[in-house]
Every structure is written in C-alpha cells, then in structure tokens.
Coordinates of C-alpha atoms and ligand atoms in Angstrom, one line a residue:
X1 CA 28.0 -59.7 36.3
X2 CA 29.3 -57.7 33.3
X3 CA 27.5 -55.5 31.7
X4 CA 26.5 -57.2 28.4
X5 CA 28.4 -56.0 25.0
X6 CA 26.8 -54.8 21.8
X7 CA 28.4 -55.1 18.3
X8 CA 26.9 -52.9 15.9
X9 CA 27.5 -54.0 12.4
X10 CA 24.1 -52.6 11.0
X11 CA 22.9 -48.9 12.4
X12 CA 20.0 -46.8 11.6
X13 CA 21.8 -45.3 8.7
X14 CA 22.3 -49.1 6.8
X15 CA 19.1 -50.1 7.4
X16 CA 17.6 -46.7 6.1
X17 CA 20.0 -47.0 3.2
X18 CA 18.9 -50.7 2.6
X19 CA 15.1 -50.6 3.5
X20 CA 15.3 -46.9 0.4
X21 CA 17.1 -49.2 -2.3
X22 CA 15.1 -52.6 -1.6
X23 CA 11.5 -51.0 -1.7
X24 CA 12.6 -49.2 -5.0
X25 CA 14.4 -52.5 -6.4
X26 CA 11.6 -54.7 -5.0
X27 CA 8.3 -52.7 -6.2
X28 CA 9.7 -51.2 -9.8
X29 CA 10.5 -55.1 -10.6
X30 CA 8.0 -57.8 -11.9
X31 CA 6.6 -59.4 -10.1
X32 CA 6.9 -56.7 -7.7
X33 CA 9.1 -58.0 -4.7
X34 CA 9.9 -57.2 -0.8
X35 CA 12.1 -59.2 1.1
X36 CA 11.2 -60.8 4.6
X37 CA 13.9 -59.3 6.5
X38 CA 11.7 -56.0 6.2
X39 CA 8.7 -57.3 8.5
X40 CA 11.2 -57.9 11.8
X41 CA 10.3 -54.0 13.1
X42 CA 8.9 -54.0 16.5
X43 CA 5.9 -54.7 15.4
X44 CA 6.8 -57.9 13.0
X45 CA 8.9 -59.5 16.0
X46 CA 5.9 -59.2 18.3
X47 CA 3.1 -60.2 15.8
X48 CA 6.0 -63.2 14.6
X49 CA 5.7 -64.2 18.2
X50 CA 2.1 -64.1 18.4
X51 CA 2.3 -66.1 14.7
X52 CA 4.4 -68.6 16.4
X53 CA 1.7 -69.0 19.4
X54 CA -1.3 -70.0 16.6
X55 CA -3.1 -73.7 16.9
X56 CA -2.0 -74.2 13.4
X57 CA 1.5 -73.2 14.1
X58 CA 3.0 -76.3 14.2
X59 CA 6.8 -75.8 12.9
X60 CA 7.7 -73.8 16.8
X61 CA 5.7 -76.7 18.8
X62 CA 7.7 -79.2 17.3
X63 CA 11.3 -77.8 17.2
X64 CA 10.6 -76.8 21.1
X65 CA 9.4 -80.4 21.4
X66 CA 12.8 -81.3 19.8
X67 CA 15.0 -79.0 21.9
X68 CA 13.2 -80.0 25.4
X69 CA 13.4 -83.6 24.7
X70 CA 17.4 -83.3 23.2
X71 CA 18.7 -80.4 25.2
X72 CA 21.2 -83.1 27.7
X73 CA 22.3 -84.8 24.9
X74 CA 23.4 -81.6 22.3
X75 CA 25.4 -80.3 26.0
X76 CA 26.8 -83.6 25.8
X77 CA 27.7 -83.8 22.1
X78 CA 28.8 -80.1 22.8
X79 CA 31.1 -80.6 25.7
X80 CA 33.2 -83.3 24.7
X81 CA 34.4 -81.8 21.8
X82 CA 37.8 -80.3 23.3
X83 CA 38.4 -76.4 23.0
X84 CA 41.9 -74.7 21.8
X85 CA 41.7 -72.0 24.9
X86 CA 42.4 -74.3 27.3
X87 CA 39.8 -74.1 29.7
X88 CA 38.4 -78.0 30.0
X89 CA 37.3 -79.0 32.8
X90 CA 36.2 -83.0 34.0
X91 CA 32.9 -82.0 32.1
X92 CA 34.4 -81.2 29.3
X93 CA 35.1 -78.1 27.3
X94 CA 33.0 -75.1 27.6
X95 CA 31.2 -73.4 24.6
X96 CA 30.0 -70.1 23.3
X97 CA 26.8 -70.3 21.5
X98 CA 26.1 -67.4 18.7
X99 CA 21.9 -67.6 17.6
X100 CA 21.5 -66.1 14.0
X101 CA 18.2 -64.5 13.9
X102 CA 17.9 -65.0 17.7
X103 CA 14.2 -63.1 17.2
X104 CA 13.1 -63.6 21.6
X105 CA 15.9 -66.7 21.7
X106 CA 13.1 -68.8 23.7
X107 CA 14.0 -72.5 22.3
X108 CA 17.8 -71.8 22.4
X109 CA 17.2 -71.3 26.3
X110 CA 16.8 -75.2 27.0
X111 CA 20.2 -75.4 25.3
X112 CA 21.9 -72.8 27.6
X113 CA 20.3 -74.0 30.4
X114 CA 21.6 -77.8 29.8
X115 CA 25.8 -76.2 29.3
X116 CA 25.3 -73.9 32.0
X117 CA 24.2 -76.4 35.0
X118 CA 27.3 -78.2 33.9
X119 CA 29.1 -74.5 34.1
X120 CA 30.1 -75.2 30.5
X121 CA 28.7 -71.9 29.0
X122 CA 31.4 -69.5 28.6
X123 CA 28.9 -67.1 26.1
X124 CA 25.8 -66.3 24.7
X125 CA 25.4 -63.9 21.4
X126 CA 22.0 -63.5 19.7
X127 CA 22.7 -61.8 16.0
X128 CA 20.0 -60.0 14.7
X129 CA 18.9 -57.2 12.6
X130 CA 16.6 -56.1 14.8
X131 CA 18.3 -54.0 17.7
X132 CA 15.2 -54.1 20.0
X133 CA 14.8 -58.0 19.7
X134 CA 19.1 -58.6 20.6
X135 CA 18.7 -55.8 23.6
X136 CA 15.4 -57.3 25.2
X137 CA 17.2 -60.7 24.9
X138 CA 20.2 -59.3 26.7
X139 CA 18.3 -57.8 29.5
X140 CA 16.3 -61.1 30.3
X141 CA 19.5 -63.6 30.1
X142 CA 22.2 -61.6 31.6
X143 CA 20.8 -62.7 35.5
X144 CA 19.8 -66.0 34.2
X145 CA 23.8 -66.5 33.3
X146 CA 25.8 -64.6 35.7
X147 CA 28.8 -66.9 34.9
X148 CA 28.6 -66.6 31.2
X149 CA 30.0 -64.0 29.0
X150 CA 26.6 -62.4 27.5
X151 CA 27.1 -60.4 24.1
X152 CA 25.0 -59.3 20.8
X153 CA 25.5 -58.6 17.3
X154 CA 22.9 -56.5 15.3
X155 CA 23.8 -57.3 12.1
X156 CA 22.4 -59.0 8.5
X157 CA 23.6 -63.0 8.7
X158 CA 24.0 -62.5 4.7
X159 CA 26.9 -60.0 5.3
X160 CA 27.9 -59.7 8.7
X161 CA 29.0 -63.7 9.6
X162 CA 33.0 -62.6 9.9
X163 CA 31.9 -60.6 12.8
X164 CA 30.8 -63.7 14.5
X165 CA 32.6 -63.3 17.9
X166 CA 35.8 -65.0 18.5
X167 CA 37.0 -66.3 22.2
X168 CA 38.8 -69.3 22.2
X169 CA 35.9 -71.5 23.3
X170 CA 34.2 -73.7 20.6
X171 CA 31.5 -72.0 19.5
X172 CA 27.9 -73.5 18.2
X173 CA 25.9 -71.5 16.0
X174 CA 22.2 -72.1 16.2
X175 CA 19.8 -71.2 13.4
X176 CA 16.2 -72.2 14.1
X177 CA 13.0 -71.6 13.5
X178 CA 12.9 -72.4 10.2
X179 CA 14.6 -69.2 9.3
X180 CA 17.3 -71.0 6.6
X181 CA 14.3 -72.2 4.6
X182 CA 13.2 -68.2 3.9
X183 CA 16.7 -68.3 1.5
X184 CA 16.5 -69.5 -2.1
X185 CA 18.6 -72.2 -3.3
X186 CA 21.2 -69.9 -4.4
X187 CA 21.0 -68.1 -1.2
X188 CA 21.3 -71.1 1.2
X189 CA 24.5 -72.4 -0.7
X190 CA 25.9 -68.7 0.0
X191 CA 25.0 -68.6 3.2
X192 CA 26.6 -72.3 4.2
X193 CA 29.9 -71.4 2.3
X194 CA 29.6 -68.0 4.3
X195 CA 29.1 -69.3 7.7
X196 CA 31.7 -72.3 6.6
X197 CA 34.4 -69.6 6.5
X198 CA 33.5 -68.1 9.4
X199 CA 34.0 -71.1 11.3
X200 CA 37.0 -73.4 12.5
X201 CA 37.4 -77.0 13.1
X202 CA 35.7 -78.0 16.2
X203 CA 32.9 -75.9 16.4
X204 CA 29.3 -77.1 15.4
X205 CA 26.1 -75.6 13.5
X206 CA 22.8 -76.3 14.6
X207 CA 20.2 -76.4 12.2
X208 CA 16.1 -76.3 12.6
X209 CA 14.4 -77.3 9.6
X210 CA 10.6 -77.9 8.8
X211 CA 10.6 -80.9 6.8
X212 CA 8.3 -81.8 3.4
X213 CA 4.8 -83.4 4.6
X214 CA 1.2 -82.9 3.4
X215 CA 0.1 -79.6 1.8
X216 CA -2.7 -79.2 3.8
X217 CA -0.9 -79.4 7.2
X218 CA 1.6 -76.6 5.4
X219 CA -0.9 -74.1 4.1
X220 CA -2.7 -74.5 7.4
X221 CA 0.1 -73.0 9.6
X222 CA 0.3 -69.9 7.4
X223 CA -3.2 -69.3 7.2
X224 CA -4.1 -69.3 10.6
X225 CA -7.9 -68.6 11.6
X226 CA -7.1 -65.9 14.1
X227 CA -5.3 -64.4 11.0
X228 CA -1.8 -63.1 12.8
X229 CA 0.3 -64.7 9.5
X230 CA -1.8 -62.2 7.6
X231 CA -1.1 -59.7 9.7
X232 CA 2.4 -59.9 10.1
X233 CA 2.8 -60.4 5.9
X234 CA 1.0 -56.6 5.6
X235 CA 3.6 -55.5 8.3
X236 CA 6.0 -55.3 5.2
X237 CA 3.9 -52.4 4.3
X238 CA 3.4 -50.9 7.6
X239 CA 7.3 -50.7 7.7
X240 CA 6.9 -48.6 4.5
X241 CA 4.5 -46.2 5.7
X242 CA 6.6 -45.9 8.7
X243 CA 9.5 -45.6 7.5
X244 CA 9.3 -44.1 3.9
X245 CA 6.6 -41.8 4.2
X246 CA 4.8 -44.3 2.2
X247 CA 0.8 -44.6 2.0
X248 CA -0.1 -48.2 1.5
X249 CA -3.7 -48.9 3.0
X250 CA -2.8 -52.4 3.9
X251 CA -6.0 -53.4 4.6
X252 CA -6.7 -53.6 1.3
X253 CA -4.0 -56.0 0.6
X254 CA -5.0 -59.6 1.5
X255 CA -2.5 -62.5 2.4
X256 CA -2.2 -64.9 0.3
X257 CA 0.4 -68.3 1.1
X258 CA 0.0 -71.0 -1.9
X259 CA 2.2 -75.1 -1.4
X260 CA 4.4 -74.9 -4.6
X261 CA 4.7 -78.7 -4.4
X262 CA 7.9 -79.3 -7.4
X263 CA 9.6 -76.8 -5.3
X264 CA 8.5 -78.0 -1.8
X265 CA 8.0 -74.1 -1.0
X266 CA 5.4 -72.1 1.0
X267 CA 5.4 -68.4 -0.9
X268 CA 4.1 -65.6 0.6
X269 CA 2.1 -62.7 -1.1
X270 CA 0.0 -59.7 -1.0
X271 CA -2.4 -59.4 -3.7
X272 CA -3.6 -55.6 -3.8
X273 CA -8.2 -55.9 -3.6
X274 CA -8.7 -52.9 -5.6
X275 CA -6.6 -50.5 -8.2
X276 CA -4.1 -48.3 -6.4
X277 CA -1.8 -45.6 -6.4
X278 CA 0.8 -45.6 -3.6
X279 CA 3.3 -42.8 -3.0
X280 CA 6.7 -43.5 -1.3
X281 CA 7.5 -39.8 -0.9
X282 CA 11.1 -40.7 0.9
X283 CA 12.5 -42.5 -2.4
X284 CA 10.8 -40.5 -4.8
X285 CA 8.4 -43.4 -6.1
X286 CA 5.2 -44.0 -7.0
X287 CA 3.7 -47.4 -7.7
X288 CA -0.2 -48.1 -9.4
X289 CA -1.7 -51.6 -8.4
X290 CA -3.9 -53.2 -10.1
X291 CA -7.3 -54.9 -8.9
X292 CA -5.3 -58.8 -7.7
X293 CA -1.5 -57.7 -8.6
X294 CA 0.5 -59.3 -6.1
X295 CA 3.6 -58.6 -3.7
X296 CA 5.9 -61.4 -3.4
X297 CA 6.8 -61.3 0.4
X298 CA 8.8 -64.4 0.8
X299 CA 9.4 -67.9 0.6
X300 CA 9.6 -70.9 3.5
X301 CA 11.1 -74.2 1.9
X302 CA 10.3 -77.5 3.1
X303 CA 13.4 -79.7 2.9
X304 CA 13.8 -83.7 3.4
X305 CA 16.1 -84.4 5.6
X306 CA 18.6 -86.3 3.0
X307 CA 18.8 -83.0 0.5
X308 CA 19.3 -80.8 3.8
X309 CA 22.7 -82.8 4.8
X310 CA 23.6 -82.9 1.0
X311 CA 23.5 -79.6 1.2
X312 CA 25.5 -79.3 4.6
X313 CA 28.0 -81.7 3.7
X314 CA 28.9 -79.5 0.1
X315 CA 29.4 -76.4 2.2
X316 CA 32.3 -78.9 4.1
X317 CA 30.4 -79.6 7.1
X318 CA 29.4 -82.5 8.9
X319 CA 26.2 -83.7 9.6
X320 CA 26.4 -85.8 13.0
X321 CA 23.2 -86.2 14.5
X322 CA 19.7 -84.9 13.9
X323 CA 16.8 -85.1 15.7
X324 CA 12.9 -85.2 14.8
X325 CA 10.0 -84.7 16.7
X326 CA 7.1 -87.8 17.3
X327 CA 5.3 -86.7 14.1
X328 CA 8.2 -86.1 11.6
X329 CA 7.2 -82.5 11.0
X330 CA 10.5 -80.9 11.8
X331 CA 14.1 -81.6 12.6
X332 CA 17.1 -80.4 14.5
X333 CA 20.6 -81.1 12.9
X334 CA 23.5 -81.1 14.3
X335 CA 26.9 -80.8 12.3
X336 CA 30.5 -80.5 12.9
X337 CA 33.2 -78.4 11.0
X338 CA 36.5 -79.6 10.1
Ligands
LIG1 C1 11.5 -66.7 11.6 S1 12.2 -65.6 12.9 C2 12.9 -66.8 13.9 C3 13.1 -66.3 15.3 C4 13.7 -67.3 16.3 N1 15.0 -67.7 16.0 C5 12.8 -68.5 16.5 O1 13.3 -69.6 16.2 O2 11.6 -68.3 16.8 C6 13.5 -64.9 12.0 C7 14.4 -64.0 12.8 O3 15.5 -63.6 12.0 C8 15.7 -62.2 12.0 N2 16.2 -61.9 10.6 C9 15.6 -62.0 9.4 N3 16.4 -61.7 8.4 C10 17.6 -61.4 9.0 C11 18.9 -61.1 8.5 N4 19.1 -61.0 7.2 N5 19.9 -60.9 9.3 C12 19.7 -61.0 10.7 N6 18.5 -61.4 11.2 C13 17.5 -61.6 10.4 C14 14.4 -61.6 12.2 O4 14.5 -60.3 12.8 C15 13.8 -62.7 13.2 O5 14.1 -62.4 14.5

C-alpha cells in the first residue's frame, strides 16, 4: 500500500493572507460580511459533523438515504463508460473519484465501496481547504483501499479545480452535501464553467442538492434545538479570535437563519445582542456593533430539480440521471461531460 500523496495548493501562508483580507473586506462592508469557508477550522468540521447528526438535520439523512439505496447503480453508470488509459476490464473501466469539499468523505464511502468490490477504483482524492479534514480522511481510507491509488488536494474549489488530478482513468467528481447551494448565482455559474474546463469527455459530476419544500421543514434544520447550527455559525468568530488576535465575545452574538422564499435561500447571520467594540489587532482593525447589527455568514439555496439541470446543461454538461430520496427532500444528480 503506498503511502498516500498530498497536493498542497493552499498553505498556512494563503490562508493567513486570505482569512487578513476577507475579515477586513467582509466586516468594513455593509452589511457587514464573512464567508462560510472561514468556519471549516478544526473546530467548524467537528461541530459541522455534529450539525449533520441533529434530529432536524434532514438534508445528510436523505442524501445518505440516496447514496445507500443508489450506490450499485452509479458503479454501474460509472464503469461502462470506457476509459482512454487502457485499463478495462470485463467489468468495465475503472475510475478515479475526486470529492470537492470531502469535509469526513462518509457518504462518498458507499460509492467507493460499490467500484472497489468490482476492483474498479483506480483513486480516491478528497479536495479540501481544510488540511486536517483531507489528512484524517487519508489515514482512515488508505487500508480500506489497498488496491486504489489514495491522494488529496488542500486547496479552495473556487481557484484550485486545474489542479484536479490527472491519471488516465475517467474521473467522477462528487460534490455533496449541499455544499454547491452555499454559492450565489453568479458563483455557481463560475464554478460549473470552472469545473467544465477542468474536465474531459467521459468523465462525470455528481451533484447533491437540497431541493425547494416547505419553509418550516427548512428553518427547522438550521435551527436545531440542541443548538450545534448556532454554534458552528459563531465558529466564524472563534476563527477570528484565533487566528487574528481578534476579541469577539461570541456569546453575545445570536444565530439567526431566516427562508428567503423569492430567492428559495436559507441566509445565515449573527446579529450582535448588545453595542460592541471589537479589536482585530493582526489586521489593524477595529469594528463597533450596534445593539441587533448583523453578520451575514452565508447562504444555502434550495433548487428545483429542473433549474438545477438548466443550470448543468449551460455549463455544457449532461444531466443523465438523478435520484431523490422517499420524501423529495433532496437529490443526487448525475451528469456526463462531453
Ligand atoms: C457543507 S460541508 C460538506 C462536507 C461533506 N462533503 C458532506 O457532504 O458532509 C462543506 C465542506 O467544504 C469545505 N469547503 C468549504 N469551502 C471550501 C472551498 N472554498 N474550497 C474547498 N473546500 C471548501 C469545508 O471545509 C467542508 O468540509
């Protein structure tokens, strides 16, 4: 078994450099601004997993749901698809399988497992831009595929897609968890025309996508009773004080997630309880809160299922196949290129 490879694109430096010049874009504009890549520390991928674990938490349930029930027949779909290295086999042709924003990779395991009893996984790369979260992922695969080529790339999926790994195998790249609907329209067509370029004929992109359904079902799942969602939205500010010297009390910032129904999105913010005066020592910034002045944290878009392949099919792929759970609640898409 090899020793798995790690592809650096992002080190401490860039993210230092990005976290400095997004905390002083993002908190001198109005509204005032942070973007969610800035909760995935340590601490934001745990309490993300924890999130993911909640009763109300129902976008995880149902894409695992999805994954378990489809696994066989994405191999399938997968394997007959003939590769340019020249490595098929009576099963077919083996893949490589890249994972942007991999996070723990748990749901994309049911998917190796289904190519690699046919022995037709030839790699496995989770991208992230957290190091710890590719590493831990690499340690607990590598003897679970001792056939397959086991790699990752810590990188930022809105820069880094040319150094998507190349190796003569088809290649699927898998982005779930909902992760495409934390992009803005403008950013999600820049993104598919991105990851369109990166790509050649024959290989495929898997897509998990919480779909539009009632508000109250929505607003529930990021409002969770055991309140982790609140807890991993003040992370932001935790990676602040951490990182920047900063002095945030975030316990006096409470989460707030409102349905924004026109533009089927979920937005995320931080409303500050009392007046405050935060120093950020590293960048040289101070910021005053008002009593209810609010952090926008992020956004998670709901998408019907129509729009999403729209979308696909104007970045020049194919949508081929997608798959819903019982309920409706979320889907898995799966679309060719070329
Ligand atoms: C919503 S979680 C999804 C995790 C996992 N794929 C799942 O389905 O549970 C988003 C993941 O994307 C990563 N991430 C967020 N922004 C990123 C970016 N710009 N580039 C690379 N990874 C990013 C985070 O570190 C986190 O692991």
């Amino acid at each position: 078994m090899a020793e798995p490879e790690l592809r650096v694109c992002l080190d401490e430096d860039d993210l230092d450099a990005a976290l400095r010049f997004e905390a002083r874009y993002g908190l001198t504009s109005s509204p005032k601004r942070l973007p969610m890549r800035l909760h995935y520390d340590g601490r934001g991928a745990a309490l993300f997993g924890e999130l993911t674990r909640q009763p109300e938490y129902y976008p995880t349930r149902c894409e695992r749901r999805i994954l378990d029930s489809h696994a066989d027949a994405i191999a399938d779909v997968l394997a007959t698809e003939f590769g340019t290295g020249g490595f098929e086999s009576p099963m077919g042709a083996p893949v490589s399988v890249i994972e942007l924003g991999a996070g723990a990779a748990e749901k994309i395991r049911v998917v190796l497992d289904a190519l690699h009893r046919d022995g037709l996984l030839a790699s496995f790369w989770p991208f992230d831009v957290d190091a710890g979260s590719v590493r831990d992922v690499l340690a607990e695969l590598a003897p679970a595929y001792p056939d397959a080529r086991l790699g990752g790339i810590v990188g930022d999926f809105t820069i880094h897609l040319r150094h998507l790994p190349e190796d003569h195998h088809n290649r699927l790249v898998a982005f779930l968890g909902g992760t495409f609907g934390n992009f803005t329209g403008p950013e999600r067509e820049q993104f598919l025309r991105d990851l369109r370029e990166a790509l050649h004929p024959g290989d495929w992109f898997m897509l998990g996508a919480d779909l539009v359904k009632d508000p109250d079902t929505i607003l529930a799942a990021y409002n969770d009773a055991a309140g982790v969602t609140a807890e991993f939205n003040r992370n932001v500010l935790h990676v602040l004080n951490h990182r920047l010297g900063a002095d945030f009390e975030p316990e006096h910032f409470e989460h707030v997630a409102t349905w924004d129904g026109d533009a089927q999105t979920v937005e995320l913010r931080l409303r500050a309880l009392k007046p405050m005066a935060v120093a950020l020592p590293a960048i040289g910034l101070d910021v005053a809160f008002d009593t209810g002045e609010e952090i926008h944290t992020g956004i998670s878009v709901k998408f019907r299922p129509a729009e999403l392949e729209d979308q696909l099919r104007a970045a020049d792929f194919r949508p081929e196949h997608r798959w819903s759970d019982p309920d409706g609640a979320f889907a898995v898409f799966l679309a060719r290129v070329g």
